[in-house]
PDB file of C-alpha atoms in Angstrom:
ATOM      1  CA  MET A 694     -30.321   7.919  19.782  1.00 58.00           C
ATOM      2  CA  GLU A 695     -29.956  11.540  18.349  1.00 64.00           C
ATOM      3  CA  ALA A 696     -26.437  11.742  20.485  1.00 65.00           C
ATOM      4  CA  SER A 697     -25.277   8.226  19.177  1.00 71.00           C
ATOM      5  CA  LYS A 698     -26.243   9.194  15.586  1.00 72.00           C
ATOM      6  CA  THR A 699     -24.301  12.785  16.029  1.00 75.00           C
ATOM      7  CA  ARG A 700     -21.041  10.602  17.459  1.00 77.00           C
ATOM      8  CA  SER A 701     -21.337   8.265  14.649  1.00 78.00           C
ATOM      9  CA  ILE A 702     -21.274  10.915  11.764  1.00 80.00           C
ATOM     10  CA  ALA A 703     -18.426  12.973  13.787  1.00 80.00           C
ATOM     11  CA  ARG A 704     -16.580   9.651  13.749  1.00 84.00           C
ATOM     12  CA  VAL A 705     -16.913   9.047   9.991  1.00 83.00           C
ATOM     13  CA  LEU A 706     -15.900  12.621   9.211  1.00 86.00           C
ATOM     14  CA  THR A 707     -12.781  12.067  11.540  1.00 86.00           C
ATOM     15  CA  TYR A 708     -12.016   8.727   9.399  1.00 86.00           C
ATOM     16  CA  LEU A 709     -12.440  10.599   6.002  1.00 88.00           C
ATOM     17  CA  MET A 710     -10.412  13.667   7.112  1.00 90.00           C
ATOM     18  CA  LEU A 711      -7.521  11.198   8.409  1.00 85.00           C
ATOM     19  CA  MET A 712      -7.581   9.344   5.209  1.00 87.00           C
ATOM     20  CA  LEU A 713      -7.453  12.376   3.122  1.00 87.00           C
ATOM     21  CA  TYR A 714      -4.256  13.625   4.972  1.00 85.00           C
ATOM     22  CA  ALA A 715      -3.011   9.964   4.555  1.00 80.00           C
ATOM     23  CA  VAL A 716      -3.520  10.176   0.887  1.00 82.00           C
ATOM     24  CA  ILE A 717      -1.835  13.600   0.729  1.00 84.00           C
ATOM     25  CA  THR A 718       1.112  12.669   2.512  1.00 82.00           C
ATOM     26  CA  VAL A 719       1.826   9.369   0.976  1.00 83.00           C
ATOM     27  CA  ILE A 720       1.565  10.287  -2.757  1.00 85.00           C
ATOM     28  CA  PRO A 721       4.630  12.252  -2.882  1.00 83.00           C
ATOM     29  CA  PHE A 722       6.512   9.631  -1.176  1.00 83.00           C
ATOM     30  CA  LEU A 723       5.092   6.999  -3.703  1.00 85.00           C
ATOM     31  CA  TRP A 724       6.334   9.062  -6.521  1.00 85.00           C
ATOM     32  CA  ALA A 725       9.674   9.562  -5.260  1.00 85.00           C
ATOM     33  CA  LEU A 726       9.811   5.781  -4.579  1.00 87.00           C
ATOM     34  CA  SER A 727       8.661   5.013  -7.896  1.00 88.00           C
ATOM     35  CA  ALA A 728      10.968   7.611  -9.614  1.00 87.00           C
ATOM     36  CA  SER A 729      14.153   6.086  -7.699  1.00 87.00           C
ATOM     37  CA  PHE A 730      13.548   3.136 -10.380  1.00 90.00           C
ATOM     38  CA  LYS A 731      13.261   5.224 -13.516  1.00 88.00           C
ATOM     39  CA  THR A 732      15.609   6.556 -15.987  1.00 87.00           C
ATOM     40  CA  LEU A 733      15.924  10.359 -16.051  1.00 86.00           C
ATOM     41  CA  ALA A 734      14.292  10.362 -19.408  1.00 84.00           C
ATOM     42  CA  GLU A 735      11.080   8.451 -18.020  1.00 85.00           C
ATOM     43  CA  ILE A 736      10.570  11.262 -15.113  1.00 82.00           C
ATOM     44  CA  SER A 737      11.159  14.046 -17.580  1.00 80.00           C
ATOM     45  CA  THR A 738       8.724  12.629 -20.056  1.00 79.00           C
ATOM     46  CA  THR A 739       5.982  10.527 -18.137  1.00 72.00           C
ATOM     47  CA  GLY A 740       4.918  13.195 -15.692  1.00 68.00           C
ATOM     48  CA  LEU A 741       3.170  12.037 -12.530  1.00 72.00           C
ATOM     49  CA  SER A 742       3.096   8.144 -13.284  1.00 76.00           C
ATOM     50  CA  PHE A 743       3.473   5.605 -10.315  1.00 77.00           C
ATOM     51  CA  ILE A 744       4.820   2.531 -12.081  1.00 81.00           C
ATOM     52  CA  PRO A 745       8.000   2.664 -14.054  1.00 84.00           C
ATOM     53  CA  GLU A 746       8.005   1.643 -17.527  1.00 83.00           C
ATOM     54  CA  HIS A 747      11.561   0.539 -17.493  1.00 82.00           C
ATOM     55  CA  PHE A 748      12.385  -0.620 -14.009  1.00 86.00           C
ATOM     56  CA  THR A 749      16.136  -0.268 -13.366  1.00 87.00           C
ATOM     57  CA  LEU A 750      18.301  -0.415 -10.215  1.00 89.00           C
ATOM     58  CA  ASP A 751      20.909   1.717 -12.037  1.00 89.00           C
ATOM     59  CA  ASN A 752      20.352   4.721  -9.744  1.00 89.00           C
ATOM     60  CA  TYR A 753      21.131   2.909  -6.696  1.00 90.00           C
ATOM     61  CA  LYS A 754      24.005   1.276  -8.258  1.00 89.00           C
ATOM     62  CA  TYR A 755      25.325   4.434  -9.343  1.00 88.00           C
ATOM     63  CA  ILE A 756      25.279   6.514  -6.215  1.00 87.00           C
ATOM     64  CA  PHE A 757      27.036   3.632  -4.118  1.00 86.00           C
ATOM     65  CA  THR A 758      29.732   3.285  -6.697  1.00 85.00           C
ATOM     66  CA  SER A 759      30.181   6.495  -8.781  1.00 80.00           C
ATOM     67  CA  GLU A 760      29.573   8.847  -5.571  1.00 78.00           C
ATOM     68  CA  GLN A 761      32.514   7.674  -3.502  1.00 81.00           C
ATOM     69  CA  MET A 762      31.467   9.573  -0.557  1.00 87.00           C
ATOM     70  CA  PHE A 763      27.923   8.379  -0.339  1.00 88.00           C
ATOM     71  CA  PRO A 764      28.641   4.959   1.465  1.00 89.00           C
ATOM     72  CA  ARG A 765      30.645   6.843   3.957  1.00 92.00           C
ATOM     73  CA  TRP A 766      27.984   9.378   4.490  1.00 92.00           C
ATOM     74  CA  PHE A 767      25.696   6.484   5.154  1.00 92.00           C
ATOM     75  CA  PHE A 768      28.013   4.725   7.455  1.00 93.00           C
ATOM     76  CA  ASN A 769      28.633   7.904   9.338  1.00 94.00           C
ATOM     77  CA  SER A 770      24.708   8.254  10.124  1.00 94.00           C
ATOM     78  CA  VAL A 771      24.443   4.695  11.216  1.00 93.00           C
ATOM     79  CA  LEU A 772      27.244   4.910  13.607  1.00 95.00           C
ATOM     80  CA  VAL A 773      26.171   8.285  15.272  1.00 95.00           C
ATOM     81  CA  GLY A 774      22.399   7.262  15.197  1.00 93.00           C
ATOM     82  CA  VAL A 775      23.048   3.888  16.733  1.00 94.00           C
ATOM     83  CA  SER A 776      25.521   5.182  19.203  1.00 96.00           C
ATOM     84  CA  VAL A 777      23.508   7.940  20.351  1.00 96.00           C
ATOM     85  CA  THR A 778      20.164   5.892  20.587  1.00 94.00           C
ATOM     86  CA  LEU A 779      22.120   3.243  22.938  1.00 96.00           C
ATOM     87  CA  LEU A 780      23.793   5.767  25.261  1.00 96.00           C
ATOM     88  CA  ASN A 781      20.303   7.374  25.387  1.00 96.00           C
ATOM     89  CA  LEU A 782      18.666   4.178  26.368  1.00 95.00           C
ATOM     90  CA  LEU A 783      21.412   3.322  29.168  1.00 94.00           C
ATOM     91  CA  LEU A 784      21.791   6.809  30.493  1.00 95.00           C
ATOM     92  CA  ASN A 785      18.613   8.234  30.567  1.00 95.00           C
ATOM     93  CA  SER A 786      17.182   4.933  32.178  1.00 94.00           C
ATOM     94  CA  LEU A 787      19.642   5.014  34.695  1.00 93.00           C
ATOM     95  CA  ALA A 788      19.241   8.811  35.659  1.00 92.00           C
ATOM     96  CA  GLY A 789      15.447   8.518  35.541  1.00 92.00           C
ATOM     97  CA  TYR A 790      15.622   5.325  37.994  1.00 91.00           C
ATOM     98  CA  SER A 791      17.594   7.262  40.432  1.00 90.00           C
ATOM     99  CA  LEU A 792      15.554  10.036  40.552  1.00 91.00           C
ATOM    100  CA  ALA A 793      12.515   8.120  41.107  1.00 89.00           C
ATOM    101  CA  ARG A 794      13.833   5.570  43.531  1.00 86.00           C
ATOM    102  CA  PHE A 795      16.782   7.394  45.654  1.00 85.00           C
ATOM    103  CA  ASP A 796      15.810   9.978  48.085  1.00 83.00           C
ATOM    104  CA  PHE A 797      19.374  11.598  48.239  1.00 83.00           C
ATOM    105  CA  PRO A 798      20.110  14.772  48.943  1.00 86.00           C
ATOM    106  CA  GLY A 799      19.675  17.583  45.900  1.00 85.00           C
ATOM    107  CA  ASN A 800      17.083  15.065  44.181  1.00 86.00           C
ATOM    108  CA  LYS A 801      14.152  17.596  43.812  1.00 86.00           C
ATOM    109  CA  LEU A 802      16.806  20.267  42.927  1.00 90.00           C
ATOM    110  CA  ILE A 803      17.939  18.097  39.973  1.00 89.00           C
ATOM    111  CA  PHE A 804      14.687  17.184  38.902  1.00 89.00           C
ATOM    112  CA  PHE A 805      13.826  20.948  39.143  1.00 90.00           C
ATOM    113  CA  PHE A 806      16.964  21.818  36.791  1.00 89.00           C
ATOM    114  CA  ILE A 807      15.844  19.157  34.440  1.00 89.00           C
ATOM    115  CA  LEU A 808      12.502  20.528  34.028  1.00 87.00           C
ATOM    116  CA  THR A 809      14.090  24.002  33.589  1.00 89.00           C
ATOM    117  CA  ILE A 810      16.238  22.376  30.674  1.00 87.00           C
ATOM    118  CA  LEU A 811      12.904  21.364  28.996  1.00 86.00           C
ATOM    119  CA  MET A 812      11.839  25.023  28.669  1.00 87.00           C
ATOM    120  CA  VAL A 813      15.038  26.174  26.809  1.00 86.00           C
ATOM    121  CA  PRO A 814      14.917  25.731  23.235  1.00 85.00           C
ATOM    122  CA  ASP A 815      17.986  23.781  21.644  1.00 83.00           C
ATOM    123  CA  LYS A 816      18.596  26.582  19.315  1.00 83.00           C
ATOM    124  CA  VAL A 817      19.445  28.820  22.234  1.00 86.00           C
ATOM    125  CA  THR A 818      22.320  26.578  23.455  1.00 88.00           C
ATOM    126  CA  LEU A 819      23.727  25.737  19.927  1.00 89.00           C
ATOM    127  CA  ILE A 820      26.438  28.660  19.877  1.00 89.00           C
ATOM    128  CA  PRO A 821      27.572  27.830  23.333  1.00 90.00           C
ATOM    129  CA  GLN A 822      27.768  24.086  22.623  1.00 92.00           C
ATOM    130  CA  TYR A 823      29.904  24.992  19.521  1.00 92.00           C
ATOM    131  CA  LEU A 824      32.105  26.976  21.301  1.00 94.00           C
ATOM    132  CA  ILE A 825      32.758  24.296  24.202  1.00 94.00           C
ATOM    133  CA  ILE A 826      33.293  21.554  21.309  1.00 94.00           C
ATOM    134  CA  LYS A 827      35.617  23.727  19.741  1.00 93.00           C
ATOM    135  CA  ASP A 828      37.659  24.370  22.898  1.00 94.00           C
ATOM    136  CA  LEU A 829      37.785  20.443  23.638  1.00 93.00           C
ATOM    137  CA  GLY A 830      38.937  19.876  19.966  1.00 92.00           C
ATOM    138  CA  TRP A 831      36.158  17.823  18.865  1.00 93.00           C
ATOM    139  CA  LEU A 832      35.251  19.562  15.649  1.00 92.00           C
ATOM    140  CA  ASN A 833      35.376  17.293  12.587  1.00 93.00           C
ATOM    141  CA  SER A 834      34.906  14.294  15.170  1.00 93.00           C
ATOM    142  CA  PHE A 835      32.085  12.202  15.799  1.00 94.00           C
ATOM    143  CA  ARG A 836      32.343  12.824  19.698  1.00 94.00           C
ATOM    144  CA  SER A 837      30.895  16.192  18.766  1.00 94.00           C
ATOM    145  CA  LEU A 838      27.627  14.534  17.524  1.00 94.00           C
ATOM    146  CA  ILE A 839      27.438  11.598  20.163  1.00 95.00           C
ATOM    147  CA  ILE A 840      28.621  12.814  23.454  1.00 94.00           C
ATOM    148  CA  PRO A 841      26.350  16.030  23.746  1.00 93.00           C
ATOM    149  CA  ALA A 842      23.431  14.167  22.578  1.00 93.00           C
ATOM    150  CA  ALA A 843      24.094  11.006  24.922  1.00 94.00           C
ATOM    151  CA  VAL A 844      21.715  12.236  27.518  1.00 93.00           C
ATOM    152  CA  GLN A 845      18.382  14.356  26.931  1.00 92.00           C
ATOM    153  CA  ALA A 846      16.326  15.803  29.664  1.00 91.00           C
ATOM    154  CA  THR A 847      12.908  14.969  28.073  1.00 91.00           C
ATOM    155  CA  TYR A 848      13.767  11.260  28.221  1.00 92.00           C
ATOM    156  CA  ILE A 849      15.262  11.296  31.783  1.00 93.00           C
ATOM    157  CA  PHE A 850      11.874  13.177  32.775  1.00 91.00           C
ATOM    158  CA  MET A 851       9.913  10.340  30.747  1.00 90.00           C
ATOM    159  CA  MET A 852      11.816   7.592  32.672  1.00 91.00           C
ATOM    160  CA  ARG A 853      11.222   9.034  35.875  1.00 91.00           C
ATOM    161  CA  GLN A 854       7.519   9.321  35.573  1.00 89.00           C
ATOM    162  CA  PHE A 855       7.371   5.704  34.298  1.00 89.00           C
ATOM    163  CA  PHE A 856       9.660   4.313  37.269  1.00 90.00           C
ATOM    164  CA  ILE A 857       7.649   6.353  39.821  1.00 89.00           C
ATOM    165  CA  SER A 858       4.402   4.346  38.817  1.00 84.00           C
ATOM    166  CA  PHE A 859       6.699   1.190  38.579  1.00 81.00           C
ATOM    167  CA  PRO A 860       5.232  -1.355  41.330  1.00 81.00           C
ATOM    168  CA  LYS A 861       7.996  -1.558  44.302  1.00 80.00           C
ATOM    169  CA  GLU A 862       6.605  -5.075  45.274  1.00 79.00           C
ATOM    170  CA  LEU A 863       8.402  -6.511  42.178  1.00 79.00           C
ATOM    171  CA  GLU A 864      11.995  -5.024  43.551  1.00 76.00           C
ATOM    172  CA  GLU A 865      11.170  -5.843  46.952  1.00 76.00           C
ATOM    173  CA  ALA A 866      10.507  -9.425  45.970  1.00 81.00           C
ATOM    174  CA  SER A 867      13.902  -9.518  44.152  1.00 79.00           C
ATOM    175  CA  GLU A 868      15.574  -7.844  47.034  1.00 77.00           C
ATOM    176  CA  MET A 869      14.362 -10.767  49.235  1.00 80.00           C
ATOM    177  CA  ASP A 870      16.105 -13.072  46.743  1.00 76.00           C
ATOM    178  CA  GLY A 871      19.384 -11.496  47.448  1.00 78.00           C
ATOM    179  CA  MET A 872      19.307  -9.311  44.198  1.00 80.00           C
ATOM    180  CA  THR A 873      21.481  -6.165  44.235  1.00 81.00           C
ATOM    181  CA  ARG A 874      19.992  -2.904  43.239  1.00 80.00           C
ATOM    182  CA  ILE A 875      22.018  -2.924  39.970  1.00 85.00           C
ATOM    183  CA  GLY A 876      20.448  -6.104  39.269  1.00 84.00           C
ATOM    184  CA  MET A 877      16.904  -5.081  40.149  1.00 84.00           C
ATOM    185  CA  PHE A 878      17.499  -2.400  37.616  1.00 85.00           C
ATOM    186  CA  PHE A 879      18.864  -4.458  34.833  1.00 85.00           C
ATOM    187  CA  ARG A 880      16.801  -7.407  35.376  1.00 85.00           C
ATOM    188  CA  VAL A 881      13.564  -6.405  36.611  1.00 84.00           C
ATOM    189  CA  ALA A 882      12.722  -2.655  36.106  1.00 86.00           C
ATOM    190  CA  LEU A 883      14.230  -2.408  32.604  1.00 86.00           C
ATOM    191  CA  PRO A 884      13.072  -5.556  31.051  1.00 85.00           C
ATOM    192  CA  LEU A 885       9.558  -4.232  32.033  1.00 84.00           C
ATOM    193  CA  ALA A 886      10.146  -0.744  30.588  1.00 86.00           C
ATOM    194  CA  GLY A 887       9.522  -1.745  27.001  1.00 82.00           C
ATOM    195  CA  PRO A 888       7.061   1.182  25.954  1.00 82.00           C
ATOM    196  CA  PRO A 889       9.006   4.067  27.158  1.00 86.00           C
ATOM    197  CA  LEU A 890      12.252   2.366  25.801  1.00 89.00           C
ATOM    198  CA  ALA A 891      10.781   1.801  22.683  1.00 85.00           C
ATOM    199  CA  ALA A 892       9.405   5.426  22.275  1.00 85.00           C
ATOM    200  CA  MET A 893      12.948   6.961  23.361  1.00 89.00           C
ATOM    201  CA  ALA A 894      14.625   4.380  20.910  1.00 89.00           C
ATOM    202  CA  ILE A 895      12.252   5.522  17.919  1.00 87.00           C
ATOM    203  CA  PHE A 896      12.400   9.343  18.669  1.00 88.00           C
ATOM    204  CA  THR A 897      16.097   9.505  19.626  1.00 92.00           C
ATOM    205  CA  PHE A 898      17.183   7.425  16.407  1.00 91.00           C
ATOM    206  CA  MET A 899      15.124   9.394  14.160  1.00 89.00           C
ATOM    207  CA  GLY A 900      16.064  12.810  15.690  1.00 91.00           C
ATOM    208  CA  SER A 901      19.833  11.952  15.296  1.00 93.00           C
ATOM    209  CA  TRP A 902      19.044  10.438  11.748  1.00 92.00           C
ATOM    210  CA  ASN A 903      17.438  13.474  10.460  1.00 91.00           C
ATOM    211  CA  GLU A 904      19.913  16.179  12.390  1.00 92.00           C
ATOM    212  CA  PHE A 905      21.339  18.524   9.775  1.00 91.00           C
ATOM    213  CA  LEU A 906      22.307  21.710  11.690  1.00 91.00           C
ATOM    214  CA  LYS A 907      24.551  20.280  14.310  1.00 92.00           C
ATOM    215  CA  PRO A 908      26.654  18.249  11.505  1.00 93.00           C
ATOM    216  CA  LEU A 909      26.717  21.654   9.322  1.00 92.00           C
ATOM    217  CA  LEU A 910      28.204  23.456  12.208  1.00 91.00           C
ATOM    218  CA  PHE A 911      30.620  20.731  13.560  1.00 93.00           C
ATOM    219  CA  MET A 912      31.825  19.022  10.547  1.00 92.00           C
ATOM    220  CA  SER A 913      33.797  20.701   7.669  1.00 89.00           C
ATOM    221  CA  GLU A 914      35.350  17.680   5.938  1.00 90.00           C
ATOM    222  CA  ARG A 915      33.245  15.525   3.563  1.00 89.00           C
ATOM    223  CA  SER A 916      34.543  12.464   4.936  1.00 90.00           C
ATOM    224  CA  MET A 917      32.811  13.221   8.077  1.00 92.00           C
ATOM    225  CA  PHE A 918      29.479  14.156   6.949  1.00 93.00           C
ATOM    226  CA  THR A 919      26.417  12.535   7.901  1.00 93.00           C
ATOM    227  CA  LEU A 920      23.870  11.475   5.189  1.00 91.00           C
ATOM    228  CA  PRO A 921      21.636  14.696   5.874  1.00 91.00           C
ATOM    229  CA  LEU A 922      24.542  17.031   5.302  1.00 90.00           C
ATOM    230  CA  GLY A 923      25.759  14.594   2.606  1.00 89.00           C
ATOM    231  CA  LEU A 924      22.418  14.554   0.733  1.00 87.00           C
ATOM    232  CA  ASN A 925      22.279  18.434   0.548  1.00 86.00           C
ATOM    233  CA  THR A 926      25.756  18.530  -0.895  1.00 84.00           C
ATOM    234  CA  PHE A 927      24.765  15.517  -3.381  1.00 82.00           C
ATOM    235  CA  LYS A 928      21.754  17.498  -4.448  1.00 78.00           C
ATOM    236  CA  GLY A 929      23.681  20.556  -5.337  1.00 77.00           C
ATOM    237  CA  GLN A 930      26.062  18.285  -7.334  1.00 75.00           C
ATOM    238  CA  TYR A 931      23.394  16.605  -9.187  1.00 73.00           C
ATOM    239  CA  ILE A 932      20.752  19.219  -9.279  1.00 72.00           C
ATOM    240  CA  SER A 933      19.109  18.010 -12.564  1.00 74.00           C
ATOM    241  CA  TYR A 934      19.366  14.279 -12.048  1.00 81.00           C
ATOM    242  CA  TRP A 935      16.167  13.740 -10.163  1.00 82.00           C
ATOM    243  CA  ASN A 936      16.566   9.936 -10.567  1.00 86.00           C
ATOM    244  CA  TYR A 937      19.842   9.875  -8.805  1.00 87.00           C
ATOM    245  CA  ILE A 938      18.201  12.445  -6.122  1.00 87.00           C
ATOM    246  CA  MET A 939      15.281  10.513  -5.534  1.00 88.00           C
ATOM    247  CA  ALA A 940      17.467   7.111  -5.158  1.00 89.00           C
ATOM    248  CA  ALA A 941      19.481   8.888  -2.657  1.00 89.00           C
ATOM    249  CA  SER A 942      16.350  10.291  -0.633  1.00 87.00           C
ATOM    250  CA  MET A 943      14.861   6.711  -0.445  1.00 89.00           C
ATOM    251  CA  ILE A 944      18.017   5.455   1.065  1.00 88.00           C
ATOM    252  CA  PHE A 945      17.752   8.368   3.519  1.00 88.00           C
ATOM    253  CA  THR A 946      14.279   7.611   4.355  1.00 87.00           C
ATOM    254  CA  LEU A 947      14.466   3.854   4.492  1.00 84.00           C
ATOM    255  CA  PRO A 948      16.312   3.267   7.904  1.00 82.00           C
ATOM    256  CA  ALA A 949      14.074   5.696   9.757  1.00 79.00           C
ATOM    257  CA  LEU A 950      10.979   4.102   8.458  1.00 80.00           C
ATOM    258  CA  LEU A 951      12.173   0.602   9.498  1.00 82.00           C
ATOM    259  CA  VAL A 952      12.733   1.747  12.709  1.00 78.00           C
ATOM    260  CA  TYR A 953       9.278   3.287  13.079  1.00 75.00           C
ATOM    261  CA  VAL A 954       7.391   0.168  11.421  1.00 76.00           C
ATOM    262  CA  PHE A 955       9.333  -2.459  13.517  1.00 75.00           C
ATOM    263  CA  GLY A 956       9.300  -0.411  16.649  1.00 69.00           C
ATOM    264  CA  ASN A 957       5.841   0.880  16.509  1.00 68.00           C
ATOM    265  CA  LYS A 958       4.180  -1.994  18.036  1.00 67.00           C
ATOM    266  CA  PHE A 959       6.374  -1.550  20.951  1.00 64.00           C
ATOM    267  CA  PHE A 960       5.707   2.266  21.007  1.00 60.00           C
ATOM    268  CA  ILE A 961       1.833   1.730  21.189  1.00 58.00           C
ATOM    269  CA  LYS A 962       1.758  -1.541  23.366  1.00 53.00           C
ATOM    270  CA  GLY A 963       0.473  -1.114  26.904  1.00 40.00           C
ATOM    271  CA  ILE A 964       1.843  -2.639  30.062  1.00 40.00           C
ATOM    272  CA  THR A 965      -0.058  -3.932  32.854  1.00 38.00           C
ATOM    273  CA  PHE A 966       1.239  -4.983  36.289  1.00 34.00           C
ATOM    274  CA  THR A 967      -1.177  -7.623  37.583  1.00 32.00           C
ATOM    275  CA  GLY A 968       1.122  -9.890  39.177  1.00 35.00           C
ATOM    276  CA  THR A 969       4.601 -11.610  38.893  1.00 37.00           C
ATOM    277  CA  LYS A 970       5.873 -14.400  36.640  1.00 37.00           C
TER     278      LYS A 970
END
């Protein structure tokens, strides 16, 4: 009884701490969301209020109509984020499946090399990456942001570990039906790899969407900026116009938030292999 009571108290304290952390985290976001629908005068005079007295969409209208580059920055971020995510889903899955299923010469050496890459911080390879991209003539090009990020060692490792535990009986049954190895991958293995694919898609898209340093190094023309870099420029231009800055910040936050909200159920969903359908 005493041990059970102690566990109950610990659980209650844990929930209270998590609720406190959630409140502290959510309040700034709610204020920013509210401020994006306020006028500058109301933001300056009402203080910490969460309900706009004079609800307006003029801030969003202004940044999309008067700031000519903002729609372009938004499009650039969507293009890069979606391209990087789709390429990672395909290439990392293929690489992980190959390492898990094929016993070819150099398999273990390649896997060891991938583990070694995981130990190297991204910032260490940033300057060599810049020099290579410069020599290839990819500066001020979407290729500089998409192609180097198309494959990531972390997710190759993750997909390899998933496919190692994937039941071979499903593939053997498909092989008996005359399915090729490519068919097994795309029609059997990949559809059942929902949870790791969802996790990869969420983290890859959010990482690409929030990337600031690489666009800063690789892009010098304003028309090629992604939204994080463009938003930094926007804040410098409208430093005292908090209504426009909050509206721009909400537009930047919304896609990543939607990806997480709609992908979360797939991210946390488990998968069991108790038979075939």
